[in-house]
Amino acid sequence: MRPIARLPLALEDGAAIRTLADRVLTEVRHDRPEARLHAVALLSQELPMALRRALVDFRLSGDGGLVVGGLPLEDADLGTSPPISAEPPRHDELARADAMLLLVASFLGYPVSQAGVDDGRLVRDVSPLPGNETTQLGSSSSGELMWHNEDAYHPLRPDWICLLCLRNPDRTATSFARITDVPLDESTRSVLFQPLFRIEPDSSNTARATGAGLPSVAVLSGDADRPFVRLDPAFMSRRGDEDPRVGVALETVIEAVGHTMQDVPLAPGEIMIIDNLRSVHGRRPFTARYDGSDRWLRVVHATADLRRSEGLRTGDHGRAVLAEVGLAHR
């Protein structure tokens, strides 16, 4: 099992990215959000060569995960971690952090969101919320967030998840595994490549269908040697309605992935990029303080191909994929 790849940015490259983010804040003043995203995509081509090279290599290799470190942030100007709002951000620092994240996501592909999650916002917070401590949501804390593919139920799930760490006082780990590192016997793989499994949306999503109303999907697809994966164990039935092999294969892959997970504790100024079609991720438990200093990440999803969702997106930015698409025949 290979550790996740890392790119520590040189100081001058980190400074150049911060300067480019400042240009996003000062130069990108279009009234239409869609036009602003277009302008950010153009500016992303000016990211430092070392970062562009690493992102191109990552995108073409399908390696599964990459951590880019060295983005300069001023913690004191970020304000308090949500949901605490005692100190608001100062000097545009949070907007600057979001711009750096969007620049990276825009070089990889096209930033998108889910219309059914957080009203389709492109850049979202990942931070603990009171009452969600033991749920299977990104806002949980004391309960472990079980590993999964993001929006696994959805046929237009994002290709990449970009997580920017703003604050992580306890070095809480993001858990991560590549599906190519998971050992599976041929009989199990054969079942997993068949459309015999159902995945429900999590409770943060407004998609409604459950159980028999969901389409059957394959857990593995594509190249047999380098497959795509589609798993969300917390929202999948272990019982095969007609074929007993379904439950056995699902339990087998869940156990095998669990043994392959690696911990990736992120530091402020690090972006973890996850290939959502080839890897799974989760989060280890931690104790939330709710004092404004808690673990705080910002997240953006990106797709490799906007045309697949043509006519199926909404929002003022035109990038929020409709939640119910995953419940239709597409």
Short mmCIF file of C-alpha atoms in Angstrom, two decimals:
data_model
loop_
_atom_site.label_atom_id
_atom_site.label_comp_id
_atom_site.label_asym_id
_atom_site.label_seq_id
_atom_site.Cartn_x
_atom_site.Cartn_y
_atom_site.Cartn_z
CA MET A 1 0.00 0.00 0.00
CA ARG A 2 1.53 3.28 -1.14
CA PRO A 3 1.11 6.39 1.02
CA ILE A 4 -0.79 9.23 -0.59
CA ALA A 5 1.33 11.37 -2.92
CA ARG A 6 2.42 14.78 -1.63
CA LEU A 7 3.59 18.00 -3.27
CA PRO A 8 5.18 20.49 -0.85
CA LEU A 9 5.12 23.85 -2.62
CA ALA A 10 8.18 26.06 -2.63
CA LEU A 11 7.73 29.30 -0.71
CA GLU A 12 7.77 31.35 -3.89
CA ASP A 13 5.10 29.13 -5.46
CA GLY A 14 2.85 29.45 -2.43
CA ALA A 15 3.25 33.23 -2.56
CA ALA A 16 2.48 33.22 -6.29
CA ILE A 17 -0.77 31.30 -5.70
CA ARG A 18 -1.80 33.78 -3.01
CA THR A 19 -1.09 36.64 -5.42
CA LEU A 20 -3.15 34.90 -8.11
CA ALA A 21 -5.99 34.53 -5.59
CA ASP A 22 -5.76 38.27 -4.92
CA ARG A 23 -6.23 38.81 -8.65
CA VAL A 24 -9.40 36.70 -8.49
CA LEU A 25 -10.71 39.02 -5.76
CA THR A 26 -9.78 42.25 -7.54
CA GLU A 27 -10.10 41.46 -11.25
CA VAL A 28 -13.00 38.98 -11.44
CA ARG A 29 -15.95 41.32 -11.05
CA HIS A 30 -18.51 39.90 -13.47
CA ASP A 31 -22.12 40.20 -12.38
CA ARG A 32 -22.97 36.66 -13.44
CA PRO A 33 -21.50 33.87 -11.26
CA GLU A 34 -21.10 31.71 -14.38
CA ALA A 35 -18.89 34.38 -15.94
CA ARG A 36 -16.82 34.59 -12.75
CA LEU A 37 -16.17 30.84 -12.91
CA HIS A 38 -15.07 31.25 -16.53
CA ALA A 39 -12.60 33.96 -15.48
CA VAL A 40 -11.24 31.82 -12.62
CA ALA A 41 -10.72 28.95 -15.08
CA LEU A 42 -8.63 31.24 -17.28
CA LEU A 43 -6.56 32.47 -14.33
CA SER A 44 -5.95 28.87 -13.21
CA GLN A 45 -3.71 28.46 -16.25
CA GLU A 46 -1.28 30.86 -14.52
CA LEU A 47 -0.76 28.63 -11.47
CA PRO A 48 2.95 27.85 -10.88
CA MET A 49 4.40 25.28 -13.26
CA ALA A 50 5.31 22.81 -10.48
CA LEU A 51 1.67 22.69 -9.36
CA ARG A 52 0.29 22.50 -12.89
CA ARG A 53 2.64 19.64 -13.68
CA ALA A 54 1.62 17.74 -10.54
CA LEU A 55 -2.08 18.26 -11.24
CA VAL A 56 -1.76 17.11 -14.86
CA ASP A 57 0.20 14.02 -13.77
CA PHE A 58 -2.40 13.28 -11.07
CA ARG A 59 -5.33 13.73 -13.44
CA LEU A 60 -3.85 11.51 -16.15
CA SER A 61 -2.47 8.81 -13.86
CA GLY A 62 -5.68 8.26 -11.86
CA ASP A 63 -3.44 7.72 -8.82
CA GLY A 64 -6.28 8.26 -6.36
CA GLY A 65 -5.08 11.04 -4.09
CA LEU A 66 -2.71 13.99 -3.78
CA VAL A 67 -1.91 16.42 -0.96
CA VAL A 68 -0.64 19.85 -2.00
CA GLY A 69 0.98 21.72 0.90
CA GLY A 70 2.27 25.23 1.43
CA LEU A 71 -0.67 27.52 0.64
CA PRO A 72 -0.13 30.61 2.82
CA LEU A 73 -3.04 31.46 5.14
CA GLU A 74 -3.36 33.98 7.97
CA ASP A 75 -5.21 32.08 10.69
CA ALA A 76 -6.02 35.20 12.73
CA ASP A 77 -7.84 36.71 9.75
CA LEU A 78 -10.00 33.66 8.96
CA GLY A 79 -12.40 34.33 11.83
CA THR A 80 -13.87 31.70 14.12
CA SER A 81 -14.60 28.18 12.87
CA PRO A 82 -18.29 27.68 12.03
CA PRO A 83 -20.88 27.44 13.38
CA ILE A 84 -19.40 29.96 15.85
CA SER A 85 -19.56 33.46 14.40
CA ALA A 86 -17.98 35.48 17.23
CA GLU A 87 -15.21 36.80 14.97
CA PRO A 88 -15.95 37.29 11.26
CA PRO A 89 -13.20 36.91 8.63
CA ARG A 90 -10.99 39.97 8.11
CA HIS A 91 -9.04 41.38 5.15
CA ASP A 92 -10.79 39.02 2.69
CA GLU A 93 -8.78 36.07 4.04
CA LEU A 94 -11.58 33.51 3.76
CA ALA A 95 -12.46 34.75 0.27
CA ARG A 96 -8.76 34.46 -0.64
CA ALA A 97 -8.67 30.87 0.66
CA ASP A 98 -11.76 30.04 -1.41
CA ALA A 99 -10.13 31.60 -4.48
CA MET A 100 -7.04 29.41 -4.06
CA LEU A 101 -9.26 26.35 -3.75
CA LEU A 102 -11.32 27.28 -6.81
CA LEU A 103 -8.17 27.93 -8.86
CA VAL A 104 -6.92 24.40 -8.15
CA ALA A 105 -10.33 22.82 -8.80
CA SER A 106 -10.71 24.83 -12.03
CA PHE A 107 -7.35 23.63 -13.34
CA LEU A 108 -8.34 20.01 -12.63
CA GLY A 109 -11.79 20.27 -14.18
CA TYR A 110 -15.01 22.20 -13.62
CA PRO A 111 -16.26 23.08 -10.10
CA VAL A 112 -19.75 21.66 -9.49
CA SER A 113 -22.10 21.11 -6.56
CA GLN A 114 -25.17 19.10 -5.65
CA ALA A 115 -28.43 21.06 -5.87
CA GLY A 116 -29.76 18.97 -2.98
CA VAL A 117 -26.92 19.85 -0.56
CA ASP A 118 -26.48 23.25 1.12
CA ASP A 119 -28.64 24.90 -1.53
CA GLY A 120 -26.11 24.04 -4.23
CA ARG A 121 -23.29 26.23 -2.88
CA LEU A 122 -20.02 25.62 -4.74
CA VAL A 123 -17.70 26.17 -1.76
CA ARG A 124 -18.91 24.61 1.48
CA ASP A 125 -17.73 24.33 5.07
CA VAL A 126 -16.74 21.03 6.64
CA SER A 127 -16.93 21.63 10.38
CA PRO A 128 -18.68 20.05 13.38
CA LEU A 129 -22.26 21.00 14.18
CA PRO A 130 -24.00 20.49 17.53
CA GLY A 131 -26.46 17.61 17.33
CA ASN A 132 -24.63 15.90 14.43
CA GLU A 133 -21.80 14.43 16.51
CA THR A 134 -22.56 10.76 15.77
CA THR A 135 -24.24 11.04 12.36
CA GLN A 136 -22.81 9.92 9.03
CA LEU A 137 -22.49 13.52 7.83
CA GLY A 138 -19.46 15.70 7.24
CA SER A 139 -20.59 17.80 10.22
CA SER A 140 -20.16 14.87 12.65
CA SER A 141 -17.29 14.69 15.13
CA SER A 142 -17.21 12.11 17.96
CA GLY A 143 -18.55 9.42 15.65
CA GLU A 144 -16.28 8.20 12.88
CA LEU A 145 -17.36 9.28 9.42
CA MET A 146 -17.27 5.96 7.59
CA TRP A 147 -15.32 5.94 4.35
CA HIS A 148 -17.33 6.39 1.14
CA ASN A 149 -17.44 7.82 -2.35
CA GLU A 150 -18.99 11.27 -2.37
CA ASP A 151 -22.56 11.19 -3.76
CA ALA A 152 -22.10 7.49 -4.52
CA TYR A 153 -25.79 7.03 -5.33
CA HIS A 154 -25.61 9.60 -8.14
CA PRO A 155 -24.57 8.74 -11.74
CA LEU A 156 -23.09 12.25 -12.11
CA ARG A 157 -21.09 12.16 -8.89
CA PRO A 158 -17.99 14.42 -8.96
CA ASP A 159 -14.67 13.17 -10.31
CA TRP A 160 -12.60 14.97 -7.67
CA ILE A 161 -13.07 16.22 -4.11
CA CYS A 162 -10.81 19.14 -3.15
CA LEU A 163 -10.48 19.69 0.61
CA LEU A 164 -8.62 22.80 1.83
CA CYS A 165 -7.62 22.63 5.50
CA LEU A 166 -8.03 25.95 7.29
CA ARG A 167 -7.75 24.62 10.83
CA ASN A 168 -7.08 21.21 12.40
CA PRO A 169 -5.92 21.67 16.01
CA ASP A 170 -6.01 17.96 16.92
CA ARG A 171 -4.55 16.74 13.60
CA THR A 172 -7.69 14.70 13.02
CA ALA A 173 -7.06 12.38 10.10
CA THR A 174 -8.96 12.09 6.87
CA SER A 175 -9.07 8.38 6.07
CA PHE A 176 -8.24 7.36 2.50
CA ALA A 177 -7.83 4.27 0.31
CA ARG A 178 -7.33 3.60 -3.39
CA ILE A 179 -9.51 0.81 -4.76
CA THR A 180 -6.48 -0.52 -6.68
CA ASP A 181 -4.79 -1.20 -3.31
CA VAL A 182 -7.69 -3.37 -2.11
CA PRO A 183 -7.11 -7.14 -2.50
CA LEU A 184 -10.20 -8.96 -3.81
CA ASP A 185 -10.61 -12.51 -5.08
CA GLU A 186 -11.94 -13.02 -8.60
CA SER A 187 -15.35 -14.37 -7.54
CA THR A 188 -15.99 -11.29 -5.39
CA ARG A 189 -14.81 -8.96 -8.15
CA SER A 190 -17.13 -10.69 -10.62
CA VAL A 191 -20.17 -9.95 -8.44
CA LEU A 192 -19.07 -6.37 -7.73
CA PHE A 193 -18.88 -5.64 -11.46
CA GLN A 194 -22.59 -6.48 -11.83
CA PRO A 195 -25.45 -3.95 -11.29
CA LEU A 196 -26.83 -5.67 -8.19
CA PHE A 197 -26.41 -3.03 -5.46
CA ARG A 198 -28.48 -0.10 -4.21
CA ILE A 199 -27.13 3.09 -2.61
CA GLU A 200 -29.33 5.60 -0.80
CA PRO A 201 -28.62 9.36 -0.59
CA ASP A 202 -27.43 10.50 2.83
CA SER A 203 -29.71 12.68 4.95
CA SER A 204 -27.97 15.92 3.86
CA ASN A 205 -29.34 15.36 0.36
CA THR A 206 -32.89 16.24 -0.66
CA ALA A 207 -33.21 13.24 -3.02
CA ARG A 208 -36.13 11.21 -1.75
CA ALA A 209 -36.25 7.66 -3.12
CA THR A 210 -35.14 4.75 -0.94
CA GLY A 211 -34.99 0.97 -1.13
CA ALA A 212 -36.72 -0.52 -4.15
CA GLY A 213 -37.13 2.95 -5.68
CA LEU A 214 -33.38 3.17 -6.25
CA PRO A 215 -31.67 1.87 -9.40
CA SER A 216 -29.35 -1.10 -9.07
CA VAL A 217 -25.71 -0.22 -9.73
CA ALA A 218 -22.36 -1.97 -9.90
CA VAL A 219 -19.77 -1.33 -7.17
CA LEU A 220 -16.91 -1.70 -9.68
CA SER A 221 -16.91 -0.61 -13.32
CA GLY A 222 -14.57 0.22 -16.18
CA ASP A 223 -11.11 -1.30 -16.54
CA ALA A 224 -10.82 -4.59 -14.66
CA ASP A 225 -7.26 -3.74 -13.58
CA ARG A 226 -7.94 -0.09 -12.66
CA PRO A 227 -11.66 0.02 -11.91
CA PHE A 228 -13.90 2.85 -10.85
CA VAL A 229 -15.56 2.32 -7.48
CA ARG A 230 -18.99 3.24 -6.12
CA LEU A 231 -19.42 2.60 -2.40
CA ASP A 232 -21.13 4.19 0.57
CA PRO A 233 -21.43 1.38 3.17
CA ALA A 234 -23.46 3.43 5.66
CA PHE A 235 -26.20 3.80 3.03
CA MET A 236 -26.13 0.37 1.38
CA SER A 237 -28.16 -2.71 2.26
CA ARG A 238 -26.11 -5.79 3.10
CA ARG A 239 -29.00 -8.05 2.05
CA GLY A 240 -29.28 -9.34 -1.50
CA ASP A 241 -32.99 -9.40 -2.37
CA GLU A 242 -32.65 -12.33 -4.75
CA ASP A 243 -28.98 -13.24 -4.94
CA PRO A 244 -27.18 -14.22 -1.70
CA ARG A 245 -23.86 -13.44 -3.37
CA VAL A 246 -24.67 -9.73 -3.21
CA GLY A 247 -24.49 -9.44 0.59
CA VAL A 248 -21.38 -11.63 0.77
CA ALA A 249 -19.53 -9.62 -1.89
CA LEU A 250 -20.48 -6.33 -0.26
CA GLU A 251 -19.30 -7.45 3.18
CA THR A 252 -16.08 -8.76 1.64
CA VAL A 253 -15.20 -5.51 -0.13
CA ILE A 254 -16.16 -3.40 2.91
CA GLU A 255 -13.85 -5.45 5.14
CA ALA A 256 -11.03 -5.39 2.58
CA VAL A 257 -11.25 -1.62 2.11
CA GLY A 258 -11.29 -1.13 5.88
CA HIS A 259 -7.97 -2.96 6.18
CA THR A 260 -6.45 -0.78 3.45
CA MET A 261 -7.33 2.66 4.85
CA GLN A 262 -4.54 5.09 5.61
CA ASP A 263 -4.73 8.17 7.81
CA VAL A 264 -3.98 11.57 6.27
CA PRO A 265 -3.92 14.34 8.91
CA LEU A 266 -4.12 17.65 7.09
CA ALA A 267 -2.37 20.82 8.23
CA PRO A 268 -3.59 24.37 7.55
CA GLY A 269 -2.72 25.39 4.00
CA GLU A 270 -2.89 21.84 2.62
CA ILE A 271 -5.32 20.77 -0.11
CA MET A 272 -6.19 17.09 -0.29
CA ILE A 273 -7.44 16.10 -3.74
CA ILE A 274 -9.33 12.80 -3.86
CA ASP A 275 -10.15 10.95 -7.07
CA ASN A 276 -13.78 10.19 -6.23
CA LEU A 277 -14.04 7.49 -8.90
CA ARG A 278 -10.97 5.54 -7.82
CA SER A 279 -10.71 6.17 -4.07
CA VAL A 280 -12.79 6.37 -0.92
CA HIS A 281 -12.40 8.72 2.02
CA GLY A 282 -13.79 9.31 5.51
CA ARG A 283 -12.76 10.96 8.78
CA ARG A 284 -11.52 9.72 12.13
CA PRO A 285 -13.45 10.80 15.28
CA PHE A 286 -12.56 13.84 17.33
CA THR A 287 -14.03 15.88 20.17
CA ALA A 288 -15.57 19.16 19.04
CA ARG A 289 -15.03 22.19 21.24
CA TYR A 290 -17.61 24.55 19.70
CA ASP A 291 -15.44 27.48 20.77
CA GLY A 292 -14.50 28.79 17.32
CA SER A 293 -11.22 26.85 17.09
CA ASP A 294 -12.52 23.51 15.76
CA ARG A 295 -11.39 21.60 12.70
CA TRP A 296 -12.44 23.55 9.63
CA LEU A 297 -12.11 22.61 5.99
CA ARG A 298 -13.53 24.16 2.84
CA VAL A 299 -14.56 21.77 0.05
CA VAL A 300 -15.15 22.06 -3.69
CA HIS A 301 -16.15 19.25 -6.04
CA ALA A 302 -15.00 19.12 -9.65
CA THR A 303 -16.07 17.18 -12.72
CA ALA A 304 -14.01 16.25 -15.75
CA ASP A 305 -16.90 16.78 -18.17
CA LEU A 306 -19.68 19.38 -17.81
CA ARG A 307 -21.44 18.13 -20.92
CA ARG A 308 -22.60 14.93 -19.17
CA SER A 309 -24.86 17.04 -16.95
CA GLU A 310 -26.10 19.39 -19.68
CA GLY A 311 -29.72 20.32 -18.97
CA LEU A 312 -29.48 18.75 -15.51
CA ARG A 313 -27.93 21.65 -13.59
CA THR A 314 -29.39 24.64 -11.80
CA GLY A 315 -28.31 27.50 -9.52
CA ASP A 316 -27.19 31.05 -10.30
CA HIS A 317 -23.78 29.67 -11.25
CA GLY A 318 -25.29 26.92 -13.42
CA ARG A 319 -23.16 24.23 -11.76
CA ALA A 320 -25.54 22.62 -9.22
CA VAL A 321 -26.38 19.11 -10.46
CA LEU A 322 -29.99 18.14 -9.79
CA ALA A 323 -30.31 15.73 -6.89
CA GLU A 324 -32.98 13.55 -8.46
CA VAL A 325 -30.93 12.65 -11.53
CA GLY A 326 -29.56 9.63 -9.68
CA LEU A 327 -33.06 8.26 -9.27
CA ALA A 328 -33.90 8.37 -12.96
CA HIS A 329 -32.79 6.28 -15.94
CA ARG A 330 -29.61 8.04 -17.05
#
